[in-house]
Short mmCIF file of N, CA, C and O in Angstrom, two decimals:
data_model
loop_
_atom_site.label_atom_id
_atom_site.label_comp_id
_atom_site.label_asym_id
_atom_site.label_seq_id
_atom_site.Cartn_x
_atom_site.Cartn_y
_atom_site.Cartn_z
N UNK A 78 0.87 -1.44 0.07
CA UNK A 78 0.22 -0.11 0.02
C UNK A 78 0.77 1.20 0.10
O UNK A 78 0.36 2.24 -0.44
N UNK A 79 2.12 1.20 0.48
CA UNK A 79 2.92 2.40 0.61
C UNK A 79 3.11 2.95 -0.84
O UNK A 79 3.13 4.23 -1.10
N UNK A 80 3.31 1.89 -1.96
CA UNK A 80 3.64 2.54 -3.19
C UNK A 80 2.37 3.16 -3.61
O UNK A 80 2.45 4.15 -4.52
N UNK A 81 1.08 2.75 -3.46
CA UNK A 81 0.07 3.40 -3.91
C UNK A 81 -0.25 4.79 -3.28
O UNK A 81 -0.47 5.79 -4.04
N UNK A 82 0.20 4.96 -1.98
CA UNK A 82 0.12 6.14 -1.19
C UNK A 82 1.20 7.25 -2.06
O UNK A 82 0.93 8.41 -2.16
N UNK A 83 2.18 6.64 -2.18
CA UNK A 83 3.43 7.27 -2.88
C UNK A 83 2.89 7.96 -4.42
O UNK A 83 3.15 9.09 -4.77
N UNK A 84 2.25 7.23 -5.08
CA UNK A 84 1.76 7.39 -6.35
C UNK A 84 0.61 8.59 -6.27
O UNK A 84 0.73 9.41 -7.10
N UNK A 85 -0.13 8.41 -5.30
CA UNK A 85 -1.19 9.34 -5.16
C UNK A 85 -0.67 10.93 -4.81
O UNK A 85 -0.76 11.87 -5.39
N UNK A 86 0.30 10.89 -3.88
CA UNK A 86 1.16 11.81 -3.60
C UNK A 86 1.91 12.70 -4.74
O UNK A 86 1.94 13.75 -4.85
N UNK A 87 2.56 11.73 -5.36
CA UNK A 87 3.38 12.22 -6.53
C UNK A 87 2.66 12.75 -7.69
O UNK A 87 2.76 13.83 -8.11
N UNK A 88 1.25 12.21 -7.86
CA UNK A 88 0.18 12.92 -8.76
C UNK A 88 -0.14 14.24 -8.39
O UNK A 88 -0.32 15.01 -9.18
N UNK A 89 -0.32 14.15 -6.98
CA UNK A 89 -0.73 15.83 -6.50
C UNK A 89 0.32 16.68 -6.78
O UNK A 89 0.09 17.64 -7.08
N UNK A 90 1.47 16.26 -6.33
CA UNK A 90 2.70 17.20 -6.57
C UNK A 90 3.02 17.73 -8.03
O UNK A 90 3.11 18.75 -8.23
N UNK A 91 2.90 16.73 -8.82
CA UNK A 91 3.14 16.79 -10.27
C UNK A 91 1.93 17.65 -10.79
O UNK A 91 2.19 18.72 -11.75
N UNK A 92 0.73 17.61 -10.44
CA UNK A 92 -0.22 18.30 -11.00
C UNK A 92 -0.04 19.90 -10.64
O UNK A 92 -0.24 20.72 -11.30
N UNK A 93 0.22 20.00 -9.32
CA UNK A 93 0.60 21.44 -8.88
C UNK A 93 1.75 21.89 -9.71
O UNK A 93 1.66 23.07 -10.10
N UNK A 94 2.79 21.14 -9.98
CA UNK A 94 4.07 21.91 -10.66
C UNK A 94 3.49 21.83 -12.02
O UNK A 94 3.94 22.91 -12.54
N UNK A 95 2.87 21.04 -12.64
CA UNK A 95 2.17 21.37 -14.06
C UNK A 95 1.56 22.80 -14.19
O UNK A 95 1.88 23.61 -15.00
N UNK A 96 0.53 22.83 -13.23
CA UNK A 96 -0.35 23.81 -13.21
C UNK A 96 0.45 25.39 -12.95
O UNK A 96 0.35 26.24 -13.51
N UNK A 97 1.52 25.28 -11.80
CA UNK A 97 2.48 26.36 -11.75
C UNK A 97 3.33 26.82 -13.03
O UNK A 97 3.39 27.98 -13.44
N UNK A 98 3.92 25.61 -13.41
CA UNK A 98 4.76 25.94 -14.73
C UNK A 98 4.15 26.45 -15.85
O UNK A 98 4.37 27.26 -16.63
N UNK A 99 2.83 25.85 -16.21
CA UNK A 99 2.20 26.10 -17.25
C UNK A 99 1.46 27.59 -17.05
O UNK A 99 1.23 28.02 -18.24
N UNK A 100 1.35 28.04 -16.00
CA UNK A 100 0.45 29.50 -15.76
C UNK A 100 1.49 30.29 -15.21
O UNK A 100 0.92 31.38 -14.45
N UNK A 101 2.76 30.09 -15.42
CA UNK A 101 3.88 31.20 -15.00
C UNK A 101 3.59 32.59 -15.53
O UNK A 101 3.88 33.48 -14.75
N UNK A 102 2.87 32.70 -16.71
CA UNK A 102 2.62 33.93 -17.26
C UNK A 102 1.60 34.87 -16.26
O UNK A 102 1.75 36.03 -16.37
N UNK A 103 0.92 34.36 -15.39
CA UNK A 103 0.21 34.94 -14.60
C UNK A 103 0.85 35.79 -13.61
O UNK A 103 0.58 36.89 -13.21
N UNK A 104 2.01 35.16 -13.23
CA UNK A 104 2.76 35.83 -12.19
C UNK A 104 3.38 37.13 -12.66
O UNK A 104 3.42 38.28 -12.05
N UNK A 105 3.79 37.10 -14.16
CA UNK A 105 4.18 38.18 -14.93
C UNK A 105 3.23 39.39 -15.05
O UNK A 105 3.50 40.56 -15.19
N UNK A 106 1.97 38.84 -15.19
CA UNK A 106 0.73 39.94 -15.15
C UNK A 106 0.58 40.60 -13.95
O UNK A 106 0.18 41.56 -13.92
N UNK A 107 0.67 39.83 -12.85
CA UNK A 107 0.46 40.36 -11.53
C UNK A 107 1.62 41.51 -11.21
O UNK A 107 1.50 42.51 -10.62
N UNK A 108 2.96 40.95 -11.64
CA UNK A 108 4.03 41.73 -11.17
C UNK A 108 4.91 42.27 -12.52
O UNK A 108 5.73 41.52 -12.90
N UNK A 109 4.26 43.20 -13.10
CA UNK A 109 4.94 43.49 -14.58
C UNK A 109 6.27 44.15 -14.50
O UNK A 109 6.53 44.74 -13.18
N UNK A 110 7.17 43.98 -15.27
CA UNK A 110 8.39 44.45 -15.31
C UNK A 110 8.69 44.94 -16.88
O UNK A 110 8.21 44.33 -17.70
N UNK A 111 9.67 45.86 -16.95
CA UNK A 111 9.96 46.28 -18.15
C UNK A 111 11.46 45.71 -18.76
O UNK A 111 12.21 46.26 -19.72
N UNK A 112 11.83 44.59 -18.06
CA UNK A 112 13.13 43.93 -18.52
C UNK A 112 13.14 43.10 -19.71
O UNK A 112 12.10 42.91 -20.36
N UNK A 113 14.32 43.00 -20.48
CA UNK A 113 14.31 42.45 -21.67
C UNK A 113 15.14 40.92 -21.71
O UNK A 113 16.13 41.10 -20.74
N UNK A 114 14.96 40.09 -22.21
CA UNK A 114 15.60 38.82 -22.30
C UNK A 114 15.70 38.33 -23.57
O UNK A 114 14.57 38.03 -24.39
N UNK A 115 16.74 37.91 -24.25
CA UNK A 115 16.90 37.49 -25.81
C UNK A 115 16.17 38.57 -26.78
O UNK A 115 15.75 38.07 -27.80
N UNK A 116 16.36 39.63 -26.40
CA UNK A 116 15.61 40.70 -27.18
C UNK A 116 14.00 41.06 -27.19
O UNK A 116 13.44 41.72 -27.93
N UNK A 117 13.45 40.06 -26.17
CA UNK A 117 12.10 40.12 -26.01
C UNK A 117 11.89 40.79 -24.55
O UNK A 117 12.54 40.47 -23.83
N UNK A 118 10.69 41.35 -24.36
CA UNK A 118 10.03 41.61 -22.94
C UNK A 118 10.18 40.26 -22.31
O UNK A 118 9.63 39.33 -22.63
N UNK A 119 10.60 40.49 -20.93
CA UNK A 119 10.56 39.33 -20.06
C UNK A 119 9.18 38.84 -19.87
O UNK A 119 9.06 37.69 -19.76
N UNK A 120 8.25 39.58 -19.76
CA UNK A 120 6.96 39.21 -19.52
C UNK A 120 6.41 38.35 -20.55
O UNK A 120 5.29 37.68 -20.26
N UNK A 121 6.92 38.38 -21.76
CA UNK A 121 6.37 37.71 -22.84
C UNK A 121 7.27 36.13 -22.95
O UNK A 121 6.68 35.28 -23.19
N UNK A 122 8.51 36.49 -23.09
CA UNK A 122 9.43 35.39 -23.27
C UNK A 122 9.70 34.31 -22.08
O UNK A 122 9.71 33.03 -22.43
N UNK A 123 9.47 34.65 -20.99
CA UNK A 123 9.76 33.75 -19.87
C UNK A 123 8.52 32.82 -19.87
O UNK A 123 8.79 31.65 -19.54
N UNK A 124 7.35 33.31 -19.90
CA UNK A 124 5.95 32.35 -19.79
C UNK A 124 6.12 31.58 -20.96
O UNK A 124 5.67 30.38 -20.84
N UNK A 125 6.68 31.86 -22.23
CA UNK A 125 6.70 31.01 -23.26
C UNK A 125 7.69 29.90 -23.19
O UNK A 125 7.45 28.91 -23.21
N UNK A 126 8.97 30.29 -22.66
CA UNK A 126 9.89 29.33 -22.44
C UNK A 126 9.31 28.45 -21.17
O UNK A 126 9.81 27.22 -21.15
N UNK A 127 9.05 28.89 -19.93
CA UNK A 127 8.57 28.05 -19.07
C UNK A 127 7.42 27.12 -19.51
O UNK A 127 7.30 25.85 -19.25
N UNK A 128 6.35 27.52 -20.38
CA UNK A 128 5.60 26.85 -20.93
C UNK A 128 5.90 25.60 -21.77
O UNK A 128 5.48 24.34 -21.65
N UNK A 129 6.95 25.77 -22.74
CA UNK A 129 7.41 24.78 -23.49
C UNK A 129 8.43 24.00 -23.04
O UNK A 129 8.20 22.79 -22.66
N UNK A 130 9.58 24.57 -22.31
CA UNK A 130 10.52 23.79 -21.80
C UNK A 130 10.23 23.23 -20.47
O UNK A 130 10.77 22.06 -20.02
N UNK A 131 9.58 24.24 -19.52
CA UNK A 131 9.23 23.67 -18.24
C UNK A 131 8.42 22.47 -18.07
O UNK A 131 8.53 21.50 -17.60
N UNK A 132 7.27 22.45 -18.97
CA UNK A 132 6.27 21.37 -19.28
C UNK A 132 7.08 20.22 -19.80
O UNK A 132 6.80 19.18 -19.34
N UNK A 133 7.85 20.50 -20.53
CA UNK A 133 8.56 19.23 -21.22
C UNK A 133 9.58 18.60 -20.34
O UNK A 133 9.55 17.37 -20.01
N UNK A 134 10.19 19.43 -19.53
CA UNK A 134 11.09 19.00 -18.61
C UNK A 134 10.21 17.98 -17.32
O UNK A 134 10.75 17.02 -17.04
N UNK A 135 9.14 18.77 -17.00
CA UNK A 135 8.27 17.99 -16.05
C UNK A 135 7.62 16.72 -16.68
O UNK A 135 7.54 15.78 -15.82
N UNK A 136 7.32 16.63 -18.00
CA UNK A 136 6.95 15.55 -18.42
C UNK A 136 8.07 14.25 -18.34
O UNK A 136 7.67 13.18 -18.14
N UNK A 137 9.11 14.65 -18.71
CA UNK A 137 10.24 13.58 -18.70
C UNK A 137 10.35 13.21 -17.28
O UNK A 137 10.40 12.08 -16.88
N UNK A 138 10.37 14.03 -16.20
CA UNK A 138 10.67 13.79 -14.79
C UNK A 138 9.39 12.95 -14.48
O UNK A 138 9.47 11.95 -13.85
N UNK A 139 8.39 13.28 -14.66
CA UNK A 139 7.02 12.63 -14.25
C UNK A 139 6.96 11.26 -15.03
O UNK A 139 6.64 10.12 -14.31
N UNK A 140 7.36 10.91 -16.04
CA UNK A 140 7.44 9.58 -16.80
C UNK A 140 8.45 8.64 -16.01
O UNK A 140 8.21 7.53 -15.75
N UNK A 141 9.76 9.28 -15.75
CA UNK A 141 10.87 8.48 -15.30
C UNK A 141 10.27 7.97 -13.70
O UNK A 141 10.33 6.91 -13.31
N UNK A 142 9.85 8.98 -12.97
CA UNK A 142 9.55 8.81 -11.44
C UNK A 142 8.16 7.73 -11.48
O UNK A 142 8.01 7.00 -10.78
N UNK A 143 7.37 8.01 -12.43
CA UNK A 143 5.93 7.22 -12.49
C UNK A 143 6.54 5.72 -12.75
O UNK A 143 5.79 4.95 -12.31
N UNK A 144 7.19 5.66 -13.68
CA UNK A 144 7.73 4.27 -13.87
C UNK A 144 8.38 3.45 -12.71
O UNK A 144 7.97 2.45 -12.67
N UNK A 145 9.16 4.30 -12.04
CA UNK A 145 9.76 3.47 -10.73
C UNK A 145 8.56 3.31 -9.94
O UNK A 145 8.84 2.23 -9.07
N UNK A 146 7.71 4.33 -9.61
CA UNK A 146 6.46 3.84 -8.66
C UNK A 146 5.81 2.71 -9.25
O UNK A 146 5.18 1.89 -8.33
N UNK A 147 5.57 2.59 -10.49
CA UNK A 147 4.74 1.66 -11.10
C UNK A 147 5.31 0.07 -10.77
O UNK A 147 4.65 -0.93 -10.55
N UNK A 148 6.68 0.15 -10.82
CA UNK A 148 7.60 -1.13 -10.61
C UNK A 148 7.54 -1.22 -8.96
O UNK A 148 7.35 -2.67 -8.90
N UNK A 149 7.41 -0.37 -8.22
CA UNK A 149 7.21 -0.65 -6.73
C UNK A 149 5.97 -1.24 -6.48
O UNK A 149 5.71 -2.23 -5.69
N UNK A 150 4.87 -0.74 -7.19
CA UNK A 150 3.57 -1.21 -7.03
C UNK A 150 3.38 -2.64 -7.54
O UNK A 150 3.08 -3.63 -6.77
N UNK A 151 4.12 -3.03 -8.58
CA UNK A 151 4.20 -4.20 -9.31
C UNK A 151 4.84 -5.24 -8.23
O UNK A 151 4.49 -6.40 -7.93
N UNK A 152 6.02 -4.73 -7.56
CA UNK A 152 6.68 -5.63 -6.63
C UNK A 152 5.82 -5.98 -5.42
O UNK A 152 5.67 -7.17 -4.89
N UNK A 153 5.19 -5.05 -4.95
CA UNK A 153 4.26 -5.10 -3.72
C UNK A 153 3.10 -5.96 -4.10
O UNK A 153 2.85 -6.86 -3.31
N UNK A 154 2.54 -5.99 -5.26
CA UNK A 154 1.70 -6.91 -5.78
C UNK A 154 2.12 -8.29 -5.69
O UNK A 154 1.46 -9.27 -5.40
N UNK A 155 3.31 -8.48 -6.23
CA UNK A 155 3.81 -9.95 -6.40
C UNK A 155 4.15 -10.38 -5.00
O UNK A 155 3.93 -11.59 -4.87
N UNK A 156 4.50 -9.71 -4.27
CA UNK A 156 4.86 -10.00 -2.87
C UNK A 156 3.53 -10.21 -2.15
O UNK A 156 3.51 -11.50 -1.32
N UNK A 157 2.57 -9.77 -2.23
CA UNK A 157 1.16 -10.01 -1.58
C UNK A 157 0.79 -11.31 -2.12
O UNK A 157 0.23 -12.26 -1.51
N UNK A 158 0.78 -11.60 -3.49
CA UNK A 158 0.33 -12.59 -4.13
C UNK A 158 1.17 -14.05 -3.74
O UNK A 158 0.45 -15.12 -3.52
N UNK A 159 2.43 -13.81 -3.50
CA UNK A 159 3.25 -14.98 -3.03
C UNK A 159 2.92 -15.39 -1.55
O UNK A 159 2.98 -16.43 -1.27
N UNK A 160 2.64 -14.35 -0.70
CA UNK A 160 2.33 -14.40 0.58
C UNK A 160 0.81 -15.19 0.62
O UNK A 160 0.89 -16.26 1.62
N UNK A 161 0.05 -14.86 -0.20
CA UNK A 161 -1.22 -15.49 -0.17
C UNK A 161 -1.06 -17.06 -0.55
O UNK A 161 -1.62 -17.71 -0.14
N UNK A 162 -0.17 -17.31 -1.55
CA UNK A 162 -0.01 -18.59 -2.03
C UNK A 162 0.42 -19.25 -0.87
O UNK A 162 0.37 -20.61 -0.63
N UNK A 163 1.56 -18.79 -0.17
CA UNK A 163 2.23 -19.65 0.87
C UNK A 163 1.18 -19.99 2.12
O UNK A 163 1.38 -20.82 2.79
N UNK A 164 0.24 -18.89 2.39
CA UNK A 164 -0.70 -19.08 3.37
C UNK A 164 -1.72 -20.32 2.96
O UNK A 164 -2.17 -21.05 3.81
N UNK A 165 -1.93 -20.34 1.62
CA UNK A 165 -3.15 -21.19 1.22
C UNK A 165 -2.67 -22.65 0.93
O UNK A 165 -3.39 -23.53 0.96
N UNK A 166 -0.95 -22.72 0.78
CA UNK A 166 -0.50 -23.96 0.80
C UNK A 166 -0.39 -24.89 1.88
O UNK A 166 -0.82 -24.91 2.88
#
């Protein structure tokens, strides 16, 4: 059951991270600035970069960690099945 709890917590944290990174443009609308980056105003380029690369990076991280958690769940299920078979025999 620990792996299932870990998966739920991971899902909640990754959802929050995706929402935060995907909507970082709202932060720049709340706190406007006149700075420039790569020849573009920061309030435009940073939300675009965070939306593209931030979400891309989080997707890779979520995939790798999610696969590890799925492996843990599979191991727990196999251990539970083997213990049931041992008790039944």
